[in-house]
Tab-separated table of C-alpha atoms in Angstrom:
chain	number	residue	atom	x	y	z
A	12	MET	CA	113.032	121.655	55.973
A	13	ASN	CA	116.560	120.687	54.954
A	14	ASN	CA	117.009	123.849	52.901
A	15	VAL	CA	115.842	126.029	55.793
A	16	LEU	CA	118.241	124.370	58.235
A	17	LEU	CA	121.065	124.635	55.717
A	18	GLU	CA	120.367	128.335	55.224
A	19	LEU	CA	120.418	128.820	59.006
A	20	MET	CA	123.849	127.163	59.173
A	21	TYR	CA	125.216	129.487	56.520
A	22	VAL	CA	123.685	132.505	58.285
A	23	LEU	CA	125.393	131.457	61.529
A	24	CYS	CA	128.719	131.196	59.674
A	25	GLY	CA	128.103	134.642	58.200
A	26	ILE	CA	127.377	136.146	61.637
A	27	VAL	CA	130.648	134.734	62.993
A	28	LEU	CA	132.593	136.195	60.048
A	29	ILE	CA	130.965	139.640	60.289
A	30	THR	CA	131.610	139.624	64.053
A	31	CYS	CA	135.261	138.998	63.222
A	32	GLY	CA	135.201	142.056	60.948
A	33	ILE	CA	133.689	144.202	63.716
A	34	TYR	CA	136.411	143.089	66.162
A	35	ALA	CA	139.013	143.961	63.516
A	36	ILE	CA	137.738	147.521	62.908
A	37	LYS	CA	137.429	148.186	66.665
A	38	ASP	CA	140.931	146.885	67.373
A	39	PRO	CA	143.272	149.888	67.875
A	40	GLY	CA	146.281	147.560	67.690
A	41	ASN	CA	145.440	146.264	64.204
A	42	PRO	CA	147.549	148.145	61.623
A	43	LYS	CA	145.335	146.862	58.791
A	44	LYS	CA	141.977	147.153	60.489
A	45	ILE	CA	140.086	148.658	57.529
A	46	GLY	CA	141.291	145.979	55.108
A	47	SER	CA	140.615	143.252	57.671
A	48	PHE	CA	137.114	144.620	58.319
A	49	ILE	CA	136.282	144.702	54.598
A	50	PHE	CA	137.651	141.176	54.025
A	51	TRP	CA	135.755	139.466	56.854
A	52	THR	CA	132.547	141.444	56.265
A	53	ILE	CA	132.456	140.597	52.552
A	54	PHE	CA	133.122	136.954	53.405
A	55	GLY	CA	130.269	136.966	55.928
A	56	VAL	CA	127.816	138.664	53.563
A	57	ILE	CA	128.562	136.090	50.834
A	58	PHE	CA	127.902	133.273	53.318
A	59	MET	CA	124.600	134.815	54.388
A	60	ALA	CA	123.242	136.166	51.119
A	61	GLY	CA	125.326	134.491	48.378
A	62	PRO	CA	122.442	132.581	46.740
A	63	TYR	CA	120.415	135.788	46.457
A	64	MET	CA	123.231	137.979	45.124
A	65	ASN	CA	124.074	138.609	41.492
A	66	PRO	CA	126.863	136.126	40.539
A	67	THR	CA	128.879	138.960	38.985
A	68	LEU	CA	128.737	140.870	42.273
A	69	VAL	CA	129.874	137.759	44.171
A	70	GLY	CA	132.771	137.318	41.735
A	71	ALA	CA	133.761	140.984	42.073
A	72	SER	CA	133.612	140.677	45.874
A	73	LEU	CA	135.958	137.678	45.733
A	74	LEU	CA	138.386	139.702	43.604
A	75	VAL	CA	138.329	142.471	46.241
A	76	MET	CA	139.093	139.869	48.918
A	77	GLY	CA	141.928	138.512	46.776
A	78	ALA	CA	143.360	141.999	46.270
A	79	LEU	CA	143.235	142.699	50.023
A	80	THR	CA	145.071	139.419	50.659
A	81	ALA	CA	147.686	139.971	47.941
A	82	THR	CA	148.460	143.480	49.233
A	83	LYS	CA	148.695	142.138	52.820
A	84	ASN	CA	145.850	144.282	54.080
A	85	VAL	CA	144.401	141.502	56.266
A	86	SER	CA	146.155	141.010	59.610
A	87	LEU	CA	145.676	139.548	63.096
A	88	GLY	CA	145.804	142.720	65.157
A	89	SER	CA	146.118	142.708	68.944
A	90	LEU	CA	143.560	140.045	69.867
A	91	LYS	CA	145.520	137.904	72.308
A	92	ASN	CA	145.149	134.334	73.505
A	93	SER	CA	144.875	133.572	77.220
A	94	SER	CA	148.145	133.382	79.179
A	95	ASP	CA	150.322	130.259	79.174
A	96	GLU	CA	149.810	129.885	82.921
A	97	TYR	CA	146.034	129.901	82.564
A	98	ARG	CA	146.093	127.354	79.747
A	99	VAL	CA	148.370	125.016	81.724
A	100	ALA	CA	146.021	125.264	84.715
A	101	GLN	CA	143.006	124.512	82.510
A	102	GLU	CA	144.826	121.564	80.946
A	103	LYS	CA	145.428	120.029	84.371
A	104	LYS	CA	141.828	120.606	85.423
A	105	ILE	CA	140.075	119.395	82.267
A	106	GLY	CA	142.469	116.665	81.121
A	107	ASN	CA	141.499	114.447	78.210
A	108	LYS	CA	137.853	115.506	78.476
A	109	ILE	CA	138.828	118.376	76.183
A	110	PHE	CA	138.764	115.909	73.282
A	111	ILE	CA	135.093	115.016	73.834
A	112	PRO	CA	133.696	118.177	72.154
A	113	ALA	CA	136.032	117.721	69.167
A	114	LEU	CA	135.135	114.055	68.727
A	115	SER	CA	131.441	114.788	69.174
A	116	ILE	CA	131.391	116.762	65.907
A	117	GLY	CA	132.257	113.697	63.841
A	118	VAL	CA	130.040	111.314	65.827
A	119	ILE	CA	126.993	113.590	65.652
A	120	ALA	CA	127.520	114.481	61.989
A	121	PHE	CA	127.882	110.794	61.056
A	122	SER	CA	124.843	109.773	63.129
A	123	ILE	CA	122.628	112.455	61.588
A	124	ALA	CA	123.814	111.646	58.076
A	125	GLN	CA	123.362	107.901	58.609
A	126	PHE	CA	120.097	107.728	60.536
A	127	THR	CA	118.132	110.822	59.448
A	128	THR	CA	117.230	112.498	56.184
A	129	LEU	CA	118.950	115.764	57.116
A	130	GLY	CA	122.237	114.951	55.363
A	131	GLY	CA	125.888	115.283	56.282
A	132	ILE	CA	126.298	119.073	55.926
A	133	ILE	CA	123.424	119.838	58.289
A	134	GLY	CA	124.735	117.106	60.595
A	135	LEU	CA	128.121	118.812	60.602
A	136	GLY	CA	126.528	122.134	61.546
A	137	ILE	CA	124.459	120.596	64.342
A	138	GLY	CA	127.547	118.716	65.541
A	139	ALA	CA	129.512	121.988	65.681
A	140	ILE	CA	126.783	123.697	67.731
A	141	ILE	CA	126.554	120.787	70.199
A	142	SER	CA	130.344	120.671	70.395
A	143	LEU	CA	130.387	124.365	71.318
A	144	ILE	CA	127.860	123.737	74.101
A	145	LEU	CA	129.935	120.797	75.402
A	146	THR	CA	133.044	122.988	75.346
A	147	ILE	CA	131.331	125.597	77.528
A	148	ILE	CA	130.198	122.852	79.932
A	149	PHE	CA	133.647	121.248	80.259
A	150	THR	CA	135.717	124.433	80.385
A	151	LYS	CA	133.168	126.494	82.372
A	152	GLU	CA	134.210	129.530	80.342
A	153	LYS	CA	131.899	132.508	79.924
A	154	VAL	CA	129.580	132.427	76.909
A	155	THR	CA	130.635	136.023	76.213
A	156	ASN	CA	134.132	134.737	75.361
A	157	ILE	CA	132.800	132.928	72.280
A	158	PRO	CA	132.675	135.957	69.895
A	159	TYR	CA	136.110	137.188	70.991
A	160	ASP	CA	137.846	133.830	70.652
A	161	SER	CA	136.032	133.043	67.386
A	162	ALA	CA	137.252	136.361	65.951
A	163	ARG	CA	140.768	135.782	67.294
A	164	MET	CA	141.058	132.299	65.781
A	165	LEU	CA	139.658	133.427	62.430
A	166	GLN	CA	142.103	136.332	62.267
A	167	GLN	CA	144.918	133.988	63.303
A	168	MET	CA	144.056	131.598	60.461
A	169	GLY	CA	143.813	134.533	58.087
A	170	PRO	CA	142.645	134.574	54.465
A	171	SER	CA	143.600	130.896	53.989
A	172	VAL	CA	140.235	129.927	55.515
A	173	ILE	CA	138.569	130.746	52.203
A	174	LEU	CA	140.711	128.255	50.229
A	175	PRO	CA	138.477	125.179	50.825
A	176	GLN	CA	135.440	126.993	49.407
A	177	LEU	CA	137.349	128.305	46.395
A	178	LEU	CA	138.978	124.950	45.640
A	179	GLY	CA	135.653	123.128	45.945
A	180	ALA	CA	134.144	125.549	43.436
A	181	LEU	CA	137.168	125.094	41.162
A	182	GLY	CA	136.676	121.314	41.183
A	183	ALA	CA	133.022	121.688	40.178
A	184	LEU	CA	134.079	124.098	37.436
A	185	PHE	CA	136.677	121.636	36.097
A	186	ALA	CA	134.138	118.816	36.045
A	187	LYS	CA	131.585	121.048	34.277
A	188	ALA	CA	134.183	122.121	31.709
A	189	GLY	CA	134.930	118.508	30.759
A	190	VAL	CA	138.440	118.269	32.211
A	191	GLY	CA	137.701	114.612	33.034
A	192	GLU	CA	137.390	113.762	29.346
A	193	VAL	CA	140.657	115.553	28.600
A	194	VAL	CA	142.403	113.600	31.379
A	195	ALA	CA	140.985	110.336	29.978
A	196	GLY	CA	142.401	111.190	26.550
A	197	ILE	CA	145.859	111.905	27.984
A	198	MET	CA	145.936	108.800	30.181
A	199	GLY	CA	144.781	106.629	27.264
A	200	GLY	CA	148.260	107.065	25.766
A	201	ILE	CA	150.012	106.195	29.054
A	202	ILE	CA	148.058	103.344	30.696
A	203	PRO	CA	148.251	100.046	28.714
A	204	ASP	CA	144.826	99.074	27.401
A	205	GLY	CA	143.082	96.508	29.621
A	206	ASN	CA	145.837	96.373	32.273
A	207	ARG	CA	144.164	96.392	35.693
A	208	LEU	CA	147.318	97.018	37.738
A	209	PHE	CA	148.435	100.036	35.726
A	210	GLY	CA	144.850	101.335	35.783
A	211	VAL	CA	144.764	101.145	39.583
A	212	ILE	CA	148.223	102.717	39.908
A	213	GLY	CA	147.295	105.499	37.504
A	214	TYR	CA	143.997	106.213	39.247
A	215	CYS	CA	145.416	106.325	42.799
A	216	LEU	CA	148.474	108.370	41.789
A	217	ALA	CA	146.347	110.796	39.790
A	218	MET	CA	143.948	111.227	42.732
A	219	ALA	CA	146.862	112.074	45.044
A	220	ILE	CA	148.648	114.369	42.561
A	221	PHE	CA	145.505	116.232	41.500
A	222	THR	CA	144.574	116.667	45.158
A	223	ILE	CA	148.040	118.113	45.818
A	224	ILE	CA	147.325	120.648	43.065
A	225	MET	CA	143.692	121.308	44.031
A	226	GLY	CA	144.062	120.896	47.793
A	227	ASN	CA	140.713	119.143	47.944
A	228	ALA	CA	140.106	115.415	47.407
A	229	PHE	CA	136.400	115.985	46.756
A	230	ALA	CA	137.241	118.353	43.916
A	231	ALA	CA	139.763	115.897	42.450
A	232	PHE	CA	137.403	112.936	42.853
A	233	ALA	CA	134.851	114.084	40.282
A	234	VAL	CA	137.463	114.889	37.639
A	235	ILE	CA	139.844	111.945	38.119
A	236	THR	CA	137.148	109.295	38.595
A	237	ALA	CA	135.432	110.400	35.398
A	238	GLY	CA	138.739	110.567	33.522
A	239	ILE	CA	140.612	107.525	34.891
A	240	GLY	CA	138.619	105.630	37.534
A	241	ILE	CA	135.677	104.683	35.328
A	242	PRO	CA	137.396	103.985	31.957
A	243	PHE	CA	140.591	102.343	33.256
A	244	VAL	CA	139.443	100.591	36.467
A	245	ILE	CA	135.661	100.208	36.831
A	246	ASN	CA	135.092	99.355	33.159
A	247	LEU	CA	137.583	96.477	33.583
A	248	GLY	CA	135.222	94.818	36.075
A	249	ALA	CA	136.154	96.482	39.372
A	250	ASP	CA	133.578	96.992	42.123
A	251	PRO	CA	132.543	100.683	41.890
A	252	ALA	CA	131.933	100.906	45.671
A	253	VAL	CA	135.446	99.684	46.528
A	254	VAL	CA	137.060	101.813	43.810
A	255	GLY	CA	135.139	104.924	44.893
A	256	ALA	CA	135.898	104.518	48.598
A	257	LEU	CA	139.601	103.765	48.152
A	258	GLY	CA	139.959	106.330	45.361
A	259	LEU	CA	138.672	109.135	47.565
A	260	THR	CA	140.909	108.235	50.482
A	261	ALA	CA	143.869	107.873	48.065
A	262	GLY	CA	143.188	111.519	47.268
A	263	TYR	CA	143.478	112.365	50.941
A	264	CYS	CA	147.047	111.022	50.839
A	265	GLY	CA	147.684	114.042	48.618
A	266	THR	CA	145.843	116.266	51.075
A	267	LEU	CA	148.449	115.388	53.694
A	268	MET	CA	151.241	116.646	51.420
A	269	THR	CA	150.077	120.017	50.121
A	270	PRO	CA	149.852	123.577	51.459
A	271	MET	CA	146.806	123.986	49.197
A	272	ALA	CA	144.871	121.947	51.794
A	273	ALA	CA	145.072	124.973	54.020
A	274	ASN	CA	142.545	123.872	56.618
A	275	PHE	CA	144.516	120.660	57.265
A	276	ASN	CA	148.115	121.797	56.961
A	277	VAL	CA	148.549	125.581	56.956
A	278	VAL	CA	145.855	126.622	59.415
A	279	PRO	CA	147.063	124.235	62.191
A	280	ALA	CA	150.616	125.527	61.678
A	281	SER	CA	149.309	129.080	62.109
A	282	ILE	CA	147.264	128.202	65.195
A	283	LEU	CA	150.213	126.389	66.779
A	284	GLU	CA	152.461	129.328	65.826
A	285	MET	CA	155.006	126.981	64.216
A	286	GLU	CA	158.146	128.603	62.793
A	287	ASN	CA	158.088	126.376	59.696
A	288	LYS	CA	154.655	126.810	58.113
A	289	ASN	CA	155.226	123.558	56.169
A	290	GLY	CA	156.219	121.636	59.307
A	291	VAL	CA	152.924	119.724	59.399
A	292	ILE	CA	153.394	118.610	55.782
A	293	LEU	CA	156.988	117.459	56.355
A	294	VAL	CA	155.887	115.224	59.233
A	295	GLN	CA	152.923	113.811	57.330
A	296	ALA	CA	154.650	113.164	53.960
A	297	PRO	CA	156.261	109.738	54.745
A	298	ILE	CA	152.997	108.443	56.214
A	299	ALA	CA	151.049	109.748	53.217
A	300	GLY	CA	153.407	108.001	50.786
A	301	THR	CA	153.068	104.712	52.669
A	302	LEU	CA	149.289	104.990	52.767
A	303	LEU	CA	149.169	105.682	49.030
A	304	ILE	CA	151.083	102.461	48.279
A	305	LEU	CA	148.708	100.537	50.578
A	306	HIS	CA	145.727	102.035	48.736
A	307	ILE	CA	147.087	100.776	45.412
A	308	ILE	CA	147.603	97.268	46.817
A	309	LEU	CA	144.185	97.156	48.507
A	310	MET	CA	142.318	98.436	45.463
A	311	TYR	CA	144.011	95.894	43.193
A	312	LEU	CA	143.269	93.011	45.594
A	313	LEU	CA	139.760	93.973	46.761
A	314	ALA	CA	138.118	95.670	43.786
A	315	PHE	CA	138.454	92.786	41.293
């Protein structure tokens, strides 16, 4: 049951991506419409049929997508947003109710993950579908606008939308290749043996720094926890639940400070059409640094 639902979620994602490719090829104002069509169609096909495709073919397809991105053959085209006047009028009419669909994704995903056996990923997909329905109800927009606006937002975000998937795969690859053991060997010469405070500092800092490099705290978590968290913190008597929870969120302090976390920092800057594409990171950096220090203090006080 879970696998079937999960497959359906991926198929839905694939349909949205292929629809984006169709809009790109039919857009006479897109100077790179062929490259854009190939990029989004390949992405959609991998989402829909990836598990059944030859891994070599999937890898070659990703290289094609990378080449299209590097040669700047993926572009937005002429898909336009609604007018400023219309958006201001909608803002006055809908008010803060516009946040209900967005918040519902997290609430529904958490509820499904917590109280059913479906799991968090399926919960996230169901939450997104219900959120879309709520959006239609609150905005009273036409259902036929969904494909157009989905394609427009995807093209606006551009190739950076694939970064989370690639970085997640890279983290799994690092863990499989034994990078955690290598990190443990390096840190063994830096962190004093048996010192809890330096172990906590090293673990939290490494989580943040590795996340800055990887762009994904989940990817960093497996490698850094195996390499530093377990040998230098948990093995000294720390509570694994506290260390794991605070270690993961310490990684998210790094997420706030890196363009590699494209879906958090680069994509919003693109959607908001900010002049400085790193503007989101510059605003978040002082808060992230403060939160990282608090994580170190909390882990040292609560985990032992």
